Protein backbone atom coordinates (compact mmCIF):
# COMPACT_ATOMS: atom_id res chain seq x y z
CA UNK A 1 0.00 0.00 0.00
CA UNK A 2 2.87 2.38 0.76
CA UNK A 3 4.31 1.59 -2.68
CA UNK A 4 0.97 2.39 -4.31
CA UNK A 5 0.70 5.69 -2.40
CA UNK A 6 4.22 6.76 -3.36
CA UNK A 7 3.53 5.81 -7.00
CA UNK A 8 0.38 7.98 -7.07
CA UNK A 9 2.28 10.90 -5.55
CA UNK A 10 4.99 10.53 -8.17
CA UNK A 11 2.39 10.50 -10.99
CA UNK A 12 0.68 13.63 -9.67
CA UNK A 13 4.01 15.40 -9.22
CA UNK A 14 5.03 14.56 -12.79
CA UNK A 15 1.71 15.74 -14.36
CA UNK A 16 2.25 19.04 -16.29
CA UNK A 17 0.57 21.99 -14.59
CA UNK A 18 -1.60 24.45 -16.46
CA UNK A 19 -0.94 28.19 -16.71
CA UNK A 20 -2.05 30.61 -13.98
CA UNK A 21 -4.36 33.25 -15.47
CA UNK A 22 -4.30 36.85 -14.22
CA UNK A 23 -6.80 39.50 -15.40
CA UNK A 24 -6.85 43.23 -14.67
CA UNK A 25 -8.85 46.20 -16.04
CA UNK A 26 -8.18 49.92 -16.10
CA UNK A 27 -11.60 50.78 -14.61
CA UNK A 28 -13.93 48.45 -12.68
CA UNK A 29 -16.74 51.07 -12.54
CA UNK A 30 -17.02 52.38 -16.12
CA UNK A 31 -20.02 54.31 -17.40
CA UNK A 32 -22.15 53.08 -20.27
CA UNK A 33 -20.31 53.49 -23.58
CA UNK A 34 -16.88 53.93 -21.98
CA UNK A 35 -14.11 51.75 -23.46
CA UNK A 36 -12.65 49.39 -20.84
CA UNK A 37 -9.16 47.96 -21.42
CA UNK A 38 -8.46 44.37 -20.30
CA UNK A 39 -4.94 43.08 -19.54
CA UNK A 40 -4.01 39.41 -19.11
CA UNK A 41 -0.27 39.90 -19.68
CA UNK A 42 0.42 39.01 -16.03
CA UNK A 43 -0.65 35.38 -16.63
CA UNK A 44 2.11 32.92 -15.63
CA UNK A 45 3.00 29.86 -17.78
CA UNK A 46 4.11 26.55 -16.17
CA UNK A 47 7.47 26.67 -17.93
CA UNK A 48 9.08 28.23 -21.00
CA UNK A 49 8.92 25.05 -23.12
CA UNK A 50 5.63 23.49 -24.15
CA UNK A 51 4.04 25.16 -21.15
CA UNK A 52 4.20 28.62 -22.71
CA UNK A 53 0.88 30.47 -23.15
CA UNK A 54 -0.25 30.47 -26.80
CA UNK A 55 -3.80 31.90 -26.72
CA UNK A 56 -6.12 34.19 -24.78
CA UNK A 57 -9.92 34.34 -25.01
CA UNK A 58 -11.90 37.12 -23.29
CA UNK A 59 -15.56 36.89 -22.23
CA UNK A 60 -16.86 40.33 -21.21
CA UNK A 61 -19.85 39.00 -19.27
CA UNK A 62 -22.55 40.70 -21.34
CA UNK A 63 -22.86 38.17 -24.16
CA UNK A 64 -19.85 39.51 -26.08
CA UNK A 65 -16.47 37.80 -26.29
CA UNK A 66 -13.38 37.54 -28.44
CA UNK A 67 -12.08 34.61 -30.39
CA UNK A 68 -8.84 32.91 -29.35
CA UNK A 69 -6.01 35.40 -29.90
CA UNK A 70 -2.29 35.60 -29.28
CA UNK A 71 -2.48 39.07 -27.71
CA UNK A 72 -3.12 39.31 -23.94
CA UNK A 73 -4.96 42.64 -24.38
CA UNK A 74 -8.59 43.44 -25.28
CA UNK A 75 -11.01 46.36 -25.04
CA UNK A 76 -14.80 46.57 -24.82
CA UNK A 77 -17.56 49.15 -24.20
CA UNK A 78 -20.62 48.07 -22.19
CA UNK A 79 -24.06 49.22 -23.30
CA UNK A 80 -26.13 48.17 -20.27
CA UNK A 81 -25.93 49.22 -16.63
CA UNK A 82 -25.26 46.60 -13.94
CA UNK A 83 -22.67 44.13 -12.61
CA UNK A 84 -20.74 42.02 -15.12
CA UNK A 85 -18.24 39.17 -14.65
CA UNK A 86 -15.43 39.41 -17.21
CA UNK A 87 -13.29 36.28 -17.71
CA UNK A 88 -10.12 35.39 -19.58
CA UNK A 89 -9.20 31.81 -20.52
CA UNK A 90 -5.54 31.16 -21.26
CA UNK A 91 -4.18 28.02 -22.93
CA UNK A 92 -0.62 26.73 -23.22
CA UNK A 93 1.02 24.68 -25.97
CA UNK A 94 0.10 21.41 -24.21
CA UNK A 95 -3.59 22.29 -24.26
CA UNK A 96 -3.76 22.99 -20.51
CA UNK A 97 -5.96 25.90 -19.53
CA UNK A 98 -6.35 28.43 -16.76
CA UNK A 99 -8.91 31.15 -16.15
CA UNK A 100 -9.34 34.32 -14.14
CA UNK A 101 -12.19 36.78 -13.78
CA UNK A 102 -12.96 40.24 -12.45
CA UNK A 103 -16.22 41.93 -11.45
CA UNK A 104 -17.18 45.11 -13.32
CA UNK A 105 -20.02 47.41 -12.22
CA UNK A 106 -21.26 49.43 -15.21
CA UNK A 107 -22.61 52.83 -14.14
CA UNK A 108 -25.18 55.03 -15.92
CA UNK A 109 -24.01 58.16 -17.68
CA UNK A 110 -24.17 61.40 -15.76
CA UNK A 111 -27.05 63.65 -16.82
CA UNK A 112 -25.97 66.42 -19.18
CA UNK A 113 -25.36 69.84 -17.70
CA UNK A 114 -26.10 71.81 -20.87
CA UNK A 115 -28.03 71.46 -24.11
CA UNK A 116 -26.98 70.67 -27.69
CA UNK A 117 -27.66 73.08 -30.55
CA UNK A 118 -27.68 71.31 -33.93
CA UNK A 119 -27.54 73.28 -37.16
CA UNK A 120 -27.43 72.13 -40.83
CA UNK A 121 -24.49 74.35 -41.77
CA UNK A 122 -24.32 73.32 -45.45
CA UNK A 123 -25.76 70.85 -47.96
CA UNK A 124 -25.40 69.83 -51.60
CA UNK A 125 -26.89 67.31 -53.98
CA UNK A 126 -24.94 64.46 -55.60
CA UNK A 127 -24.82 64.92 -58.53
CA UNK A 128 -24.89 68.71 -58.30
CA UNK A 129 -27.22 69.02 -61.32
CA UNK A 130 -28.99 65.69 -61.80
CA UNK A 131 -30.59 64.74 -65.08
CA UNK A 132 -34.32 64.09 -65.02
CA UNK A 133 -34.90 60.48 -63.99
CA UNK A 134 -31.48 60.17 -62.39
CA UNK A 135 -31.02 58.95 -58.79
CA UNK A 136 -29.69 61.65 -56.46
CA UNK A 137 -28.80 62.07 -52.79
CA UNK A 138 -28.35 65.06 -50.46
CA UNK A 139 -25.10 65.47 -48.48
CA UNK A 140 -25.74 67.47 -45.28
CA UNK A 141 -23.09 68.84 -42.89
CA UNK A 142 -24.53 68.94 -39.38
CA UNK A 143 -22.76 70.99 -36.66
CA UNK A 144 -23.30 71.13 -32.88
CA UNK A 145 -22.98 74.71 -31.56
CA UNK A 146 -24.30 73.85 -28.08
CA UNK A 147 -22.52 72.95 -24.83
CA UNK A 148 -23.71 69.32 -24.54
CA UNK A 149 -23.37 66.21 -26.69
CA UNK A 150 -26.29 65.39 -28.97
CA UNK A 151 -27.10 61.69 -28.55
CA UNK A 152 -29.58 61.55 -31.43
CA UNK A 153 -31.53 63.57 -33.98
CA UNK A 154 -33.56 63.26 -37.17
CA UNK A 155 -33.07 65.24 -40.41
CA UNK A 156 -36.12 65.60 -42.67
CA UNK A 157 -35.60 66.55 -46.34
CA UNK A 158 -38.35 67.73 -48.72
CA UNK A 159 -38.31 68.75 -52.39
CA UNK A 160 -40.39 71.69 -53.65
CA UNK A 161 -40.62 71.12 -57.41
CA UNK A 162 -40.89 73.86 -60.04
CA UNK A 163 -44.69 73.45 -60.20
CA UNK A 164 -44.96 74.13 -56.44
CA UNK A 165 -45.58 70.53 -55.35
CA UNK A 166 -43.80 69.57 -52.10
CA UNK A 167 -42.59 65.96 -52.00
CA UNK A 168 -40.90 64.28 -49.05
CA UNK A 169 -37.47 62.86 -49.86
CA UNK A 170 -37.16 61.07 -46.51
CA UNK A 171 -35.65 61.20 -43.04
CA UNK A 172 -32.02 60.62 -42.07
CA UNK A 173 -30.72 59.99 -38.55
CA UNK A 174 -27.71 61.04 -36.52
CA UNK A 175 -25.92 57.67 -36.33
CA UNK A 176 -23.44 58.56 -33.55
CA UNK A 177 -23.27 61.11 -30.70
CA UNK A 178 -22.14 64.56 -31.80
CA UNK A 179 -20.02 66.45 -29.29
CA UNK A 180 -20.01 70.25 -28.86
CA UNK A 181 -18.17 72.18 -31.62
CA UNK A 182 -18.01 69.01 -33.76
CA UNK A 183 -19.63 68.36 -37.14
CA UNK A 184 -20.59 65.31 -39.18
CA UNK A 185 -21.81 64.58 -42.73
CA UNK A 186 -25.23 62.92 -42.97
CA UNK A 187 -26.76 61.59 -46.21
CA UNK A 188 -30.45 61.73 -47.04
CA UNK A 189 -32.30 58.77 -48.55
CA UNK A 190 -31.83 58.55 -52.31
CA UNK A 191 -34.52 59.96 -54.56
CA UNK A 192 -35.41 60.33 -58.26
CA UNK A 193 -34.92 63.78 -59.83
CA UNK A 194 -38.33 64.45 -61.39
CA UNK A 195 -39.33 67.56 -63.37
CA UNK A 196 -36.84 69.71 -65.24
CA UNK A 197 -36.13 73.10 -63.71
CA UNK A 198 -35.19 74.74 -60.43
CA UNK A 199 -36.09 72.84 -57.25
CA UNK A 200 -35.92 74.00 -53.62
CA UNK A 201 -34.76 71.45 -51.04
CA UNK A 202 -35.76 72.09 -47.43
CA UNK A 203 -33.73 70.50 -44.60
CA UNK A 204 -35.07 70.48 -41.01
CA UNK A 205 -33.38 69.06 -37.88
CA UNK A 206 -35.66 67.72 -35.13
CA UNK A 207 -36.08 65.22 -32.28
CA UNK A 208 -32.71 66.21 -30.79
CA UNK A 209 -31.75 64.28 -27.63
CA UNK A 210 -31.29 65.85 -25.11
CA UNK A 211 -33.76 68.55 -26.09
CA UNK A 212 -32.48 71.80 -27.58
CA UNK A 213 -33.28 75.21 -26.20
CA UNK A 214 -32.40 77.08 -29.44
CA UNK A 215 -34.29 75.80 -32.49
CA UNK A 216 -34.20 78.92 -34.65
CA UNK A 217 -31.21 77.63 -36.68
CA UNK A 218 -32.54 74.11 -37.26
CA UNK A 219 -33.49 74.60 -40.94
CA UNK A 220 -31.65 75.14 -44.22
CA UNK A 221 -32.83 75.65 -47.80
CA UNK A 222 -30.74 74.95 -50.92
CA UNK A 223 -31.42 74.98 -54.66
CA UNK A 224 -31.16 72.09 -57.12
CA UNK A 225 -31.43 72.32 -60.91
CA UNK A 226 -32.71 69.24 -62.76
CA UNK A 227 -31.47 69.09 -66.36
CA UNK A 228 -33.32 67.56 -69.31
CA UNK A 229 -32.23 64.23 -70.73
CA UNK A 230 -29.71 64.72 -73.51
CA UNK A 231 -27.29 62.57 -75.50
CA UNK A 232 -23.80 61.68 -74.28
CA UNK A 233 -21.31 64.56 -74.01
CA UNK A 234 -19.02 65.03 -77.03
CA UNK A 235 -15.87 64.25 -75.04
CA UNK A 236 -17.02 60.76 -74.01
CA UNK A 237 -18.55 59.19 -70.92
CA UNK A 238 -17.25 57.57 -67.72
CA UNK A 239 -17.55 53.83 -67.11
CA UNK A 240 -17.38 52.88 -63.43
CA UNK A 241 -16.98 49.27 -62.33
CA UNK A 242 -16.56 47.66 -58.87
CA UNK A 243 -13.35 45.71 -59.53
CA UNK A 244 -13.00 43.99 -56.14
CA UNK A 245 -14.31 44.00 -52.59
CA UNK A 246 -13.40 42.44 -49.24
CA UNK A 247 -15.17 42.23 -45.90
CA UNK A 248 -13.52 43.31 -42.66
CA UNK A 249 -13.22 40.87 -40.91
CA UNK A 250 -12.95 38.26 -43.68
CA UNK A 251 -15.04 35.63 -41.85
CA UNK A 252 -17.10 37.47 -39.22
CA UNK A 253 -18.70 35.78 -36.24
CA UNK A 254 -22.49 36.06 -36.00
CA UNK A 255 -23.35 39.33 -34.26
CA UNK A 256 -20.03 40.97 -35.18
CA UNK A 257 -19.88 44.41 -36.85
CA UNK A 258 -18.68 44.19 -40.48
CA UNK A 259 -17.65 46.74 -43.09
CA UNK A 260 -17.02 46.31 -46.81
CA UNK A 261 -14.04 47.81 -48.66
CA UNK A 262 -14.82 48.30 -52.37
CA UNK A 263 -12.37 49.26 -55.11
CA UNK A 264 -14.09 51.25 -57.89
CA UNK A 265 -12.31 51.90 -61.21
CA UNK A 266 -13.10 54.28 -64.09
CA UNK A 267 -12.74 52.48 -67.44
CA UNK A 268 -14.40 55.21 -69.49
CA UNK A 269 -13.03 58.09 -71.53
CA UNK A 270 -13.78 61.02 -69.15
CA UNK A 271 -13.73 61.58 -65.38
CA UNK A 272 -16.71 60.62 -63.22
CA UNK A 273 -17.84 63.51 -61.00
CA UNK A 274 -20.04 61.47 -58.65
CA UNK A 275 -21.78 58.13 -58.19
CA UNK A 276 -23.76 56.05 -55.71
CA UNK A 277 -22.85 52.50 -54.62
CA UNK A 278 -25.65 50.31 -53.24
CA UNK A 279 -24.78 47.25 -51.11
CA UNK A 280 -27.16 44.45 -50.14
CA UNK A 281 -26.81 41.09 -48.36
CA UNK A 282 -28.38 37.88 -49.66
CA UNK A 283 -28.52 35.71 -46.54
CA UNK A 284 -28.33 31.87 -46.51
CA UNK A 285 -32.13 31.63 -46.21
CA UNK A 286 -32.56 33.74 -49.38
CA UNK A 287 -33.62 36.94 -47.63
CA UNK A 288 -32.23 40.11 -49.27
CA UNK A 289 -31.35 42.82 -46.74
CA UNK A 290 -30.13 46.30 -47.85
CA UNK A 291 -26.86 47.27 -46.15
CA UNK A 292 -26.83 50.89 -47.33
CA UNK A 293 -25.50 53.34 -49.88
CA UNK A 294 -21.99 54.75 -50.20
CA UNK A 295 -21.22 57.97 -52.06
CA UNK A 296 -18.43 58.70 -54.53
CA UNK A 297 -18.22 62.44 -53.84
CA UNK A 298 -14.85 63.32 -55.44
CA UNK A 299 -14.09 63.11 -59.18
CA UNK A 300 -12.51 59.85 -60.39
CA UNK A 301 -10.23 60.39 -63.38
CA UNK A 302 -9.84 58.22 -66.45
CA UNK A 303 -7.99 55.00 -65.58
CA UNK A 304 -7.97 55.80 -61.85
CA UNK A 305 -9.43 53.74 -59.00
CA UNK A 306 -10.49 54.51 -55.44
CA UNK A 307 -11.44 52.49 -52.33
CA UNK A 308 -14.92 53.21 -50.95
CA UNK A 309 -16.14 51.88 -47.59
CA UNK A 310 -19.69 50.65 -47.14
CA UNK A 311 -21.85 51.46 -44.12
CA UNK A 312 -21.13 49.06 -41.26
CA UNK A 313 -23.62 46.25 -40.62
CA UNK A 314 -24.19 43.30 -38.30
CA UNK A 315 -23.36 39.78 -39.51
CA UNK A 316 -26.68 37.96 -39.04
CA UNK A 317 -27.28 34.35 -40.08
CA UNK A 318 -24.64 31.62 -39.89
CA UNK A 319 -23.55 30.27 -43.30
CA UNK A 320 -22.62 31.51 -46.76
CA UNK A 321 -23.83 35.01 -47.73
CA UNK A 322 -23.72 36.79 -51.09
CA UNK A 323 -22.98 40.51 -50.99
CA UNK A 324 -24.31 42.43 -54.01
CA UNK A 325 -22.62 45.71 -55.05
CA UNK A 326 -24.29 48.00 -57.64
CA UNK A 327 -23.05 51.34 -59.00
CA UNK A 328 -25.64 53.85 -60.24
CA UNK A 329 -26.31 57.56 -60.75
CA UNK A 330 -22.92 58.17 -62.34
CA UNK A 331 -22.29 61.78 -63.42
CA UNK A 332 -21.89 62.32 -66.38
CA UNK A 333 -24.26 59.48 -67.23
CA UNK A 334 -22.77 56.17 -68.38
CA UNK A 335 -23.65 54.37 -71.59
CA UNK A 336 -22.16 50.99 -70.55
CA UNK A 337 -23.76 49.68 -67.34
CA UNK A 338 -23.12 45.97 -67.84
CA UNK A 339 -20.08 46.03 -65.53
CA UNK A 340 -21.74 48.07 -62.77
CA UNK A 341 -22.38 45.08 -60.47
CA UNK A 342 -20.22 42.74 -58.42
CA UNK A 343 -21.08 39.83 -56.12
CA UNK A 344 -18.75 38.45 -53.46
CA UNK A 345 -19.15 35.67 -50.87
CA UNK A 346 -19.00 36.06 -47.11
CA UNK A 347 -19.06 33.19 -44.60
CA UNK A 348 -20.53 34.00 -41.18
CA UNK A 349 -19.20 31.72 -38.43
CA UNK A 350 -21.23 30.68 -35.37
CA UNK A 351 -20.48 32.51 -32.14
CA UNK A 352 -18.27 30.43 -29.88
CA UNK A 353 -19.53 30.14 -26.32
CA UNK A 354 -17.25 30.24 -23.25
CA UNK A 355 -15.63 26.94 -22.21
CA UNK A 356 -17.22 25.06 -19.24
CA UNK A 357 -15.90 26.12 -15.81
CA UNK A 358 -13.04 24.08 -14.34
CA UNK A 359 -13.62 24.18 -10.60
CA UNK A 360 -11.15 21.42 -9.71
CA UNK A 361 -8.13 23.20 -11.13
CA UNK A 362 -7.30 20.43 -13.66
CA UNK A 363 -8.41 20.13 -17.25
CA UNK A 364 -10.11 16.98 -18.54
CA UNK A 365 -6.98 16.01 -20.49
CA UNK A 366 -4.81 16.39 -17.39
CA UNK A 367 -7.18 14.26 -15.31
CA UNK A 368 -7.21 11.47 -17.91
CA UNK A 369 -3.41 11.53 -18.14
CA UNK A 370 -3.02 11.36 -14.36
CA UNK A 371 -5.56 8.55 -14.09
CA UNK A 372 -3.85 6.51 -16.80
CA UNK A 373 -0.39 6.88 -15.23
CA UNK A 374 -1.75 6.00 -11.79
CA UNK A 375 -3.41 2.83 -13.12
CA UNK A 376 -0.18 1.78 -14.81
CA UNK A 377 1.80 2.33 -11.59
CA UNK A 378 -0.67 0.27 -9.54
CA UNK A 379 -0.53 -2.59 -12.05
CA UNK A 380 3.28 -2.57 -11.96
CA UNK A 381 3.33 -2.74 -8.14
CA UNK A 382 0.85 -5.63 -8.08
CA UNK A 383 2.86 -7.64 -10.61
CA UNK A 384 6.07 -7.14 -8.61
CA UNK A 385 4.37 -8.15 -5.37
CA UNK A 386 2.97 -11.32 -6.98
CA UNK A 387 6.39 -12.34 -8.27
CA UNK A 388 8.00 -11.84 -4.86
CA UNK A 389 5.36 -13.71 -2.85
CA UNK A 390 4.74 -16.70 -5.17
CA UNK A 391 6.69 -19.81 -3.78
CA UNK A 392 8.87 -21.80 -6.18
CA UNK A 393 8.69 -25.62 -6.44
CA UNK A 394 11.48 -27.54 -4.54
CA UNK A 395 13.37 -30.51 -6.04
CA UNK A 396 15.07 -33.56 -4.26
CA UNK A 397 18.01 -32.77 -1.92
CA UNK A 398 21.50 -33.71 -3.15
CA UNK A 399 24.58 -34.27 -0.93
CA UNK A 400 27.26 -31.67 -1.18
CA UNK A 401 30.30 -32.56 -3.27
CA UNK A 402 33.25 -34.18 -1.35
CA UNK A 403 35.99 -31.88 -0.13
CA UNK A 404 39.33 -32.18 -2.01
CA UNK A 405 42.19 -34.10 -0.18
CA UNK A 406 44.67 -32.05 1.94
CA UNK A 407 48.06 -32.37 0.15
CA UNK A 408 49.83 -29.73 2.23
CA UNK A 409 53.11 -30.91 4.02
CA UNK A 410 52.98 -31.61 7.77
CA UNK A 411 54.01 -28.75 10.04
CA UNK A 412 57.64 -28.58 11.14
CA UNK A 413 58.03 -29.50 14.83
CA UNK A 414 60.72 -27.91 17.03
CA UNK A 415 63.68 -30.14 18.11
Short mmCIF file of C-alpha atoms in Angstrom, two decimals, residues 57 78 108 113 127 131 189 212 243 269 291 361 364 371 402 410:
data_model
loop_
_atom_site.label_atom_id
_atom_site.label_comp_id
_atom_site.label_asym_id
_atom_site.label_seq_id
_atom_site.Cartn_x
_atom_site.Cartn_y
_atom_site.Cartn_z
CA UNK A 57 -9.92 34.34 -25.01
CA UNK A 78 -20.62 48.07 -22.19
CA UNK A 108 -25.18 55.03 -15.92
CA UNK A 113 -25.36 69.84 -17.70
CA UNK A 127 -24.82 64.92 -58.53
CA UNK A 131 -30.59 64.74 -65.08
CA UNK A 189 -32.30 58.77 -48.55
CA UNK A 212 -32.48 71.80 -27.58
CA UNK A 243 -13.35 45.71 -59.53
CA UNK A 269 -13.03 58.09 -71.53
CA UNK A 291 -26.86 47.27 -46.15
CA UNK A 361 -8.13 23.20 -11.13
CA UNK A 364 -10.11 16.98 -18.54
CA UNK A 371 -5.56 8.55 -14.09
CA UNK A 402 33.25 -34.18 -1.35
CA UNK A 410 52.98 -31.61 7.77
#
